mmCIF file of C-alpha atoms in Angstrom:
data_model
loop_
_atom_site.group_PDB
_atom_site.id
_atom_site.type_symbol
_atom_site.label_atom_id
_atom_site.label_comp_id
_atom_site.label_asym_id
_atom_site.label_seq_id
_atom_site.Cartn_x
_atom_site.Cartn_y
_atom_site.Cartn_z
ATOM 1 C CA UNK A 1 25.034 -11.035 -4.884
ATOM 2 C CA UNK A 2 21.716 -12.158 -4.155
ATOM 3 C CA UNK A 3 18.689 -9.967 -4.593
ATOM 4 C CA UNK A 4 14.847 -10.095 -3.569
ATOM 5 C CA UNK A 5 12.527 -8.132 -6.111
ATOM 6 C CA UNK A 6 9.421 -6.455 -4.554
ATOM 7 C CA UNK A 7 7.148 -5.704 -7.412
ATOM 8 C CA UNK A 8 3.095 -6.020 -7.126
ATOM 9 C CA UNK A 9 1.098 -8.967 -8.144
ATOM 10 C CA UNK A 10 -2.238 -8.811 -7.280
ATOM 11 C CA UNK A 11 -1.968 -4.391 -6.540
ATOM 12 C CA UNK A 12 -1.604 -4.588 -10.228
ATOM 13 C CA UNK A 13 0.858 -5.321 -13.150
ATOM 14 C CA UNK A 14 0.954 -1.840 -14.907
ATOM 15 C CA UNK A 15 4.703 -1.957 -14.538
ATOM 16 C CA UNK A 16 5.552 -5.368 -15.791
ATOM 17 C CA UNK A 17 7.934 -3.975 -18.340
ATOM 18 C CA UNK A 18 9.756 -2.408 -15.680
ATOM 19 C CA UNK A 19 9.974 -5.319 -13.821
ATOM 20 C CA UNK A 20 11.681 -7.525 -16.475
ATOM 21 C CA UNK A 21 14.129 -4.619 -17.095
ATOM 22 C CA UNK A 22 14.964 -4.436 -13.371
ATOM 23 C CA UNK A 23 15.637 -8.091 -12.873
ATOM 24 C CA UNK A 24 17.501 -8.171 -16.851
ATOM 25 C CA UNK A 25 19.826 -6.043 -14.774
ATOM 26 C CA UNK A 26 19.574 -6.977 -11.383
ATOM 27 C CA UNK A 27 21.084 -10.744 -13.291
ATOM 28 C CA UNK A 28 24.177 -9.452 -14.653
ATOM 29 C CA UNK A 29 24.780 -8.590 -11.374
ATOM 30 C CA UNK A 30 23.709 -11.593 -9.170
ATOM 31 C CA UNK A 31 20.869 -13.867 -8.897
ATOM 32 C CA UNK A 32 16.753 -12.678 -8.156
ATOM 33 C CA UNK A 33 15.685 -14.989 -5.683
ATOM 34 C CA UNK A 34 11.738 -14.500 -6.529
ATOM 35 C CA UNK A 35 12.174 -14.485 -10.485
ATOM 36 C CA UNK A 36 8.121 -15.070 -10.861
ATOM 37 C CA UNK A 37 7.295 -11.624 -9.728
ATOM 38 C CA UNK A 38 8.553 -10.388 -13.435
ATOM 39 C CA UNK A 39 7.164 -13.299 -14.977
ATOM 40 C CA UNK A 40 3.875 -12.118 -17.443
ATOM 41 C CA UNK A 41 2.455 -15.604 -16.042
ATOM 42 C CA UNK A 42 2.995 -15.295 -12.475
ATOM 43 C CA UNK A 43 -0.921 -16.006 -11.530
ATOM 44 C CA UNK A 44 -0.558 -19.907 -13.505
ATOM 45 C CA UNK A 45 3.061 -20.227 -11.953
ATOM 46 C CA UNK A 46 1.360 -20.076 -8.577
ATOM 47 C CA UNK A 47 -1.989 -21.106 -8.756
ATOM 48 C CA UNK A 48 -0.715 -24.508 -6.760
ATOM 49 C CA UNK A 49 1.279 -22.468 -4.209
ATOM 50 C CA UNK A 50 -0.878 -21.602 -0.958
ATOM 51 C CA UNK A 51 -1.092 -18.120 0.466
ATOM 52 C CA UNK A 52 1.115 -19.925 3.305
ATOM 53 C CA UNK A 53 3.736 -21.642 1.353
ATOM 54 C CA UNK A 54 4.505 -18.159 -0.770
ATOM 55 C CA UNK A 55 4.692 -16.060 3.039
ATOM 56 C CA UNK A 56 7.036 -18.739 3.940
ATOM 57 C CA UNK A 57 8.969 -18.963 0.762
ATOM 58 C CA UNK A 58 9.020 -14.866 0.205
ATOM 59 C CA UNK A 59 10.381 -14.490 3.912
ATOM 60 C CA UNK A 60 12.941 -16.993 3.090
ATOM 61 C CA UNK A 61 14.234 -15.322 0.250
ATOM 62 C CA UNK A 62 14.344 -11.768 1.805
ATOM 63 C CA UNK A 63 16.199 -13.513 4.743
ATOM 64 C CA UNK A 64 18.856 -15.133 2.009
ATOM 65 C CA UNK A 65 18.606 -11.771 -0.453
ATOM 66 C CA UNK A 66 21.606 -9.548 -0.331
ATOM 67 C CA UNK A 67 19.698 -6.486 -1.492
ATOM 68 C CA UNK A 68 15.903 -6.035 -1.892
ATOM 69 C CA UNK A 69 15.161 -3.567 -5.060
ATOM 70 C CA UNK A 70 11.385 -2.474 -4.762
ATOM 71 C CA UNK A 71 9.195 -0.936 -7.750
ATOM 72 C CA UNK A 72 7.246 1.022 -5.860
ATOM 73 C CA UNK A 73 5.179 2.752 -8.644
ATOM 74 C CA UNK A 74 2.112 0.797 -8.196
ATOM 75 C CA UNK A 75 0.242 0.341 -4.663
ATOM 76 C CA UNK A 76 1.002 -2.813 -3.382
ATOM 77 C CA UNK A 77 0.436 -4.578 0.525
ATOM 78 C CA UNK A 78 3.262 -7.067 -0.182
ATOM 79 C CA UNK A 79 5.421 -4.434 -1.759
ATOM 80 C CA UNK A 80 5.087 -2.439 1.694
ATOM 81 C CA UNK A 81 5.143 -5.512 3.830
ATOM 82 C CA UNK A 82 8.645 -6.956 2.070
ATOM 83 C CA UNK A 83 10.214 -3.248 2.438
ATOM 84 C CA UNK A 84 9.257 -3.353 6.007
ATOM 85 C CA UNK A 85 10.473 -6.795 6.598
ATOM 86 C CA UNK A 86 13.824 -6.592 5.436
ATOM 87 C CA UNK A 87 14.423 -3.068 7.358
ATOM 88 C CA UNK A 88 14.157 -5.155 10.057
ATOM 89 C CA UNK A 89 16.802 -7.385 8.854
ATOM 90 C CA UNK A 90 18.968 -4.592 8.206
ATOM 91 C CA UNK A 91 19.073 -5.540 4.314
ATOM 92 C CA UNK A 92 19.779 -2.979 1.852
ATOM 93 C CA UNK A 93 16.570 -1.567 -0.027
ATOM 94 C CA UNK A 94 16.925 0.352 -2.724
ATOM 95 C CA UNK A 95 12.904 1.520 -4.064
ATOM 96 C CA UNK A 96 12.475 2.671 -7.308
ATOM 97 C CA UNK A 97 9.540 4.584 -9.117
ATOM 98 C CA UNK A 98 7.823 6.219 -11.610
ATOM 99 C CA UNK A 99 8.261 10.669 -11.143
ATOM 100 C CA UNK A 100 4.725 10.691 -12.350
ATOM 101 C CA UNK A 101 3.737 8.547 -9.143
ATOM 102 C CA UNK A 102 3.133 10.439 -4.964
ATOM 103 C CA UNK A 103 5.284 7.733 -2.942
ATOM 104 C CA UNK A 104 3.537 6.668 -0.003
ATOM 105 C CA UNK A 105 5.352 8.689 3.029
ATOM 106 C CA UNK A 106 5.367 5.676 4.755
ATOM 107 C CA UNK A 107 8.572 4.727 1.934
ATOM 108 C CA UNK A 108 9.724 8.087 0.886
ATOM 109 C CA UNK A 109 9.759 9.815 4.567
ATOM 110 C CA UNK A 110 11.803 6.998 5.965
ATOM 111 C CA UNK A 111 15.730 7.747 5.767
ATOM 112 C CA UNK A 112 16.575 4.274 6.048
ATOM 113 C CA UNK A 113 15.506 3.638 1.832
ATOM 114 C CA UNK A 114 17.783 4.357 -0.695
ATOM 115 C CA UNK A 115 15.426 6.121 -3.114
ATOM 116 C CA UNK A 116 15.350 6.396 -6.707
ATOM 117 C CA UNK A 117 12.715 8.523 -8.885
ATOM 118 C CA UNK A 118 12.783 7.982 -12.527
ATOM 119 C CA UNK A 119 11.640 9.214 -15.966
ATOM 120 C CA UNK A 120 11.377 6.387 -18.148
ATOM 121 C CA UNK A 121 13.104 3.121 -18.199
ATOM 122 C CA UNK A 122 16.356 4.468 -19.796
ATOM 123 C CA UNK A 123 16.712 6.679 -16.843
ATOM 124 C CA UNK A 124 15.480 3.893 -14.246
ATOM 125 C CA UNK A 125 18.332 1.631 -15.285
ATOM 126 C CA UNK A 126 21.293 4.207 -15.912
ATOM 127 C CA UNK A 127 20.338 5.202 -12.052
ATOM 128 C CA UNK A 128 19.644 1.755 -10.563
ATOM 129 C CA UNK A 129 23.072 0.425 -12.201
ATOM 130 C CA UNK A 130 24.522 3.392 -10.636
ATOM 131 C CA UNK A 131 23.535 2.543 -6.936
ATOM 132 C CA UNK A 132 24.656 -1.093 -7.352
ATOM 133 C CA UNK A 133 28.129 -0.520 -8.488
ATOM 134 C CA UNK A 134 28.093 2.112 -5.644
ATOM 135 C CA UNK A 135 28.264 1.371 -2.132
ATOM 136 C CA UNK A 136 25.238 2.573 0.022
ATOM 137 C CA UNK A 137 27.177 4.122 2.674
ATOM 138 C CA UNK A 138 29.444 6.449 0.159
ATOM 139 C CA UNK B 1 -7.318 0.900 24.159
ATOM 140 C CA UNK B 2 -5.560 2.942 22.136
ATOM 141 C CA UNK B 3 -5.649 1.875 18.068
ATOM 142 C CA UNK B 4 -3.740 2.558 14.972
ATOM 143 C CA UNK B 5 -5.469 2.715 11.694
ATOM 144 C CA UNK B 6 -3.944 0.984 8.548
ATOM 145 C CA UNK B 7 -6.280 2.495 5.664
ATOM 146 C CA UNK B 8 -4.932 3.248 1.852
ATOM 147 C CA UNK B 9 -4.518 7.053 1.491
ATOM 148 C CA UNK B 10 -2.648 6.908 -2.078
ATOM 149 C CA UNK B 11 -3.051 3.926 -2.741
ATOM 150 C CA UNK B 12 -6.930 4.657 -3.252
ATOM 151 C CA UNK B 13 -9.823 5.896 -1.287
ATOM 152 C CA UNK B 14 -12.367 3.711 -3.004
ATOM 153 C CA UNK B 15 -13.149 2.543 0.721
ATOM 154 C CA UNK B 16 -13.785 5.720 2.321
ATOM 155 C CA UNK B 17 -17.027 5.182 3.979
ATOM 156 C CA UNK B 18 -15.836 1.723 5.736
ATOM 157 C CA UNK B 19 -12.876 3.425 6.880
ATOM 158 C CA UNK B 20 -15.061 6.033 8.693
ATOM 159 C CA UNK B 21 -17.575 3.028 9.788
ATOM 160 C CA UNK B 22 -14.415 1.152 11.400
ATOM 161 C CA UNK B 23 -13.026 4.238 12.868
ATOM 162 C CA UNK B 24 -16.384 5.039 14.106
ATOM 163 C CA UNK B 25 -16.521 1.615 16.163
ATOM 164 C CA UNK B 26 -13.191 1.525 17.330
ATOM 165 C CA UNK B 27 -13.855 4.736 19.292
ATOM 166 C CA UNK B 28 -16.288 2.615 20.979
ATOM 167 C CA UNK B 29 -13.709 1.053 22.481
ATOM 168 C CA UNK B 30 -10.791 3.283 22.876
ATOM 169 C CA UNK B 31 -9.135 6.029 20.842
ATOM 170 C CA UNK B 32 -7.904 6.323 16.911
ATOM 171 C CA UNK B 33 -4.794 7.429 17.148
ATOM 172 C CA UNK B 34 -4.210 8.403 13.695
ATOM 173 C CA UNK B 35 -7.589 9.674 12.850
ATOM 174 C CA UNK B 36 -6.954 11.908 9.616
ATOM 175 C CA UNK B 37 -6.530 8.227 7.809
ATOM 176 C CA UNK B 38 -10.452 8.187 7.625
ATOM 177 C CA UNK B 39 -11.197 11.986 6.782
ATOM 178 C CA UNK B 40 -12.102 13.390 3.760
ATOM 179 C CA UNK B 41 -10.614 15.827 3.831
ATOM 180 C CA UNK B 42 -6.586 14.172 4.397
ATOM 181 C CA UNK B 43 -4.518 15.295 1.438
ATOM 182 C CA UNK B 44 -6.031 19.086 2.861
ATOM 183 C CA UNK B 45 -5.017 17.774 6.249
ATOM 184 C CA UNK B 46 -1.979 16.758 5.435
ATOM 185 C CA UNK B 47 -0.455 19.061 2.854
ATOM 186 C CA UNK B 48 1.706 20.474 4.980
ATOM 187 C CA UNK B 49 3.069 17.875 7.112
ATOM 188 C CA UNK B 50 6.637 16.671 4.980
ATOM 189 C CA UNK B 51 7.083 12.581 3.961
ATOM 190 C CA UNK B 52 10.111 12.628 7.073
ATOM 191 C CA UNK B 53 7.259 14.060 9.791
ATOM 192 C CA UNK B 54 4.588 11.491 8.749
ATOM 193 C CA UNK B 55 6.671 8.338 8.902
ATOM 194 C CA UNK B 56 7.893 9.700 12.255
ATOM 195 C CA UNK B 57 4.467 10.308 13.350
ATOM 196 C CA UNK B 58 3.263 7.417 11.935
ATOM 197 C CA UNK B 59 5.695 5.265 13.458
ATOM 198 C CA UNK B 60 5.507 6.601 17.116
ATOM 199 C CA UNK B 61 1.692 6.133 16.779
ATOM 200 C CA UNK B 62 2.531 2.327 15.737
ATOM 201 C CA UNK B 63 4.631 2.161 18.706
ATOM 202 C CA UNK B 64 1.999 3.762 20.901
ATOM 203 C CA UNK B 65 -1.159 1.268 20.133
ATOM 204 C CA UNK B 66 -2.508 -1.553 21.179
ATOM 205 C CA UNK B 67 -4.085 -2.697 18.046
ATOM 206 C CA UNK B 68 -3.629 -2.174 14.788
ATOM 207 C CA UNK B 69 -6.689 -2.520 12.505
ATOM 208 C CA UNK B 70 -6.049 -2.541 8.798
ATOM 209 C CA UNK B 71 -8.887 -2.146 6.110
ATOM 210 C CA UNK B 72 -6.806 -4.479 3.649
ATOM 211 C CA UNK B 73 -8.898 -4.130 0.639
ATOM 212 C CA UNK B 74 -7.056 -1.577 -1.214
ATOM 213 C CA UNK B 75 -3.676 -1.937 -2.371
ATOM 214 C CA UNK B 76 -0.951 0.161 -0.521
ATOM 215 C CA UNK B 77 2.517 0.276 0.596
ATOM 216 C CA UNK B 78 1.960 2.782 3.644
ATOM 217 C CA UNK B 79 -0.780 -0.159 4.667
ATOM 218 C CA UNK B 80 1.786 -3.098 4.437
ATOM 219 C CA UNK B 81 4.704 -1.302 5.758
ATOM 220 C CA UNK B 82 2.729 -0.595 8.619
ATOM 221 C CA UNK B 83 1.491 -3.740 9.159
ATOM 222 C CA UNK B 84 5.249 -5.299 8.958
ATOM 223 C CA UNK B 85 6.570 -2.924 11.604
ATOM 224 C CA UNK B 86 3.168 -3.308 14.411
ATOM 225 C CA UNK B 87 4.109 -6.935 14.043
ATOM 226 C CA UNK B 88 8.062 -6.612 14.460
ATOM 227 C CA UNK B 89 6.558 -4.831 17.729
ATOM 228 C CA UNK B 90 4.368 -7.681 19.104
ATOM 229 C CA UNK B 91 0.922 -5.404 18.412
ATOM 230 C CA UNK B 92 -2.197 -7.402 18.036
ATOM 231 C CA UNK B 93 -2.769 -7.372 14.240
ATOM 232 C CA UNK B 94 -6.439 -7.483 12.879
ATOM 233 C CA UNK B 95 -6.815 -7.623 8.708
ATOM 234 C CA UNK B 96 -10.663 -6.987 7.609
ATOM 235 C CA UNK B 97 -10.903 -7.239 3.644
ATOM 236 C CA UNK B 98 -13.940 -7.488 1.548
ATOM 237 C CA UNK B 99 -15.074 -10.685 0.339
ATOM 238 C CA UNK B 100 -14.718 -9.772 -3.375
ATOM 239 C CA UNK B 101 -10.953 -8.708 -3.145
ATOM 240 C CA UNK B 102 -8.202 -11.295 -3.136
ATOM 241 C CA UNK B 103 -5.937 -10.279 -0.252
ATOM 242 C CA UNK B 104 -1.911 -10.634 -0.530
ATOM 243 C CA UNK B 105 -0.426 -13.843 0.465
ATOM 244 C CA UNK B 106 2.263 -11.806 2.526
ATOM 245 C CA UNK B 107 -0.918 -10.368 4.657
ATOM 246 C CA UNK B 108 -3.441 -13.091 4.592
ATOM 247 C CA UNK B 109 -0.504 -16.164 4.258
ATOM 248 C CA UNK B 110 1.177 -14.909 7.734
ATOM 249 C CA UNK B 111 -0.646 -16.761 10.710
ATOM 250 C CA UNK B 112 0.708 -14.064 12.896
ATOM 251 C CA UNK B 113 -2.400 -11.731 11.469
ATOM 252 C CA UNK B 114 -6.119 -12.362 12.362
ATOM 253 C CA UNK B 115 -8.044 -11.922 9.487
ATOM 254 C CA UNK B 116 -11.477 -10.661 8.511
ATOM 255 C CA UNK B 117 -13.414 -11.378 5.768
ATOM 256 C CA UNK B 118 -16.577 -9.443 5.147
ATOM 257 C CA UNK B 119 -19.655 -9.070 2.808
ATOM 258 C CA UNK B 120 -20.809 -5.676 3.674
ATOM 259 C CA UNK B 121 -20.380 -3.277 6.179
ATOM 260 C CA UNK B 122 -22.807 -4.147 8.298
ATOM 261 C CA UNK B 123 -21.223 -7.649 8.647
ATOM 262 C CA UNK B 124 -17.603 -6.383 9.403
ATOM 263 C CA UNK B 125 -18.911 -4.280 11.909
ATOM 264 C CA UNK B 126 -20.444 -7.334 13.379
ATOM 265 C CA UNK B 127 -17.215 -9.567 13.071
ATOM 266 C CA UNK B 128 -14.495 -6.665 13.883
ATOM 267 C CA UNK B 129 -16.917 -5.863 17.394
ATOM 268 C CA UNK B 130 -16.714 -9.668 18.120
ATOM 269 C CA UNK B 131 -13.193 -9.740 17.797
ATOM 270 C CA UNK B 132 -12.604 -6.333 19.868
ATOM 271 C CA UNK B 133 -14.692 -7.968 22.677
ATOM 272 C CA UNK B 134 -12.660 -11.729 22.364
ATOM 273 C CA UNK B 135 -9.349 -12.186 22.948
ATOM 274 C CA UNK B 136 -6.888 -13.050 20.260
ATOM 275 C CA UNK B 137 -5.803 -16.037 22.175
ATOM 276 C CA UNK B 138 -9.127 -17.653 22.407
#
């Protein structure tokens, strides 16, 4: 199982935590294509890589991913742009976030996301491990 | 013409008063098709309206322009979602971002996009007009 992680970088890194829980898990089940998005030194990993090698590269991965798990907690352009893009593939997308957080209707209102709100990150991973040993369309 | 509006609404309304400057050109040139993005007044607006209308709404609006204009400045997931799906659609794309911000890579990394950089409002204005009266092909 391959998976692409949608978390923000530059929208802000309030959730960085979260992210390395989500991809500690998202490993025992698979591989994270894009493991620098839950890296705490993402901005040095890819201060060499140009804004055009990382669209390319990104796109690649959400074209190989099996799955594409979004933190959606914290406003993000490339968040929203990834979610979009692999709709469009017809990849799963599973988004996750913070109760304390409004989703953007834009994620929430569309049917086609498999949704998960959570408390804290006891109850983000109990969920989360939930939906991947599920199958989407049960 | 008939435009769509990409502009933050949770993700932050720090750039109110361009959004209402762009909106206010645009109708220069055509109509806003999604004009509570720019008011005030849009979580009154909108309080009613559920997450499922909105993204319908949204969407057929997407469908329904010309151009999408996005003020890129301000993080958002409803902004980059929408941007994804206008260009799955073949919509002209234009991305205006102030100068101080550092725009996404999935935005300003994806030649498909033509992108604005601006100082103040005064020169966007002067940059987006150009570009409304050019062609993107030029």
């Amino acid at each position: 199982m391959k998976f692409y992680f949608a978390g923000a970088i530059r929208g802000g890194r309030e959730k960085l935590n979260i992210f390395i829980k989500i991809n500690e898990l998202l490993e025992k089940y698979g591989e994270v294509l894009d493991k620098h998005v839950a890296n705490p030194n993402v901005f040095e990993l890819e201060k060499n890589v140009s804004h055009e090698e990382r669209y390319k590269r990104d796109i690649d991965w959400i074209k190989e991913c099996d799955i594409l798990v979004a933190e959606a907690s914290t406003p993000s352009l490339g968040v929203g742009y990834e979610i979009a893009y692999a709709e469009k593939l017809g990849k799963r997308i599973i988004c996750v976030y913070d109760e304390q957080v409004t989703l953007s209707s834009m994620i929430c209102g569309n049917n086609y996301n498999e949704i998960i709100k959570y408390k804290d990150a006891e109850d983000l991973l109990t969920k989360l491990e939930t939906a991947l040993k599920g199958d989407k369309n049960e």
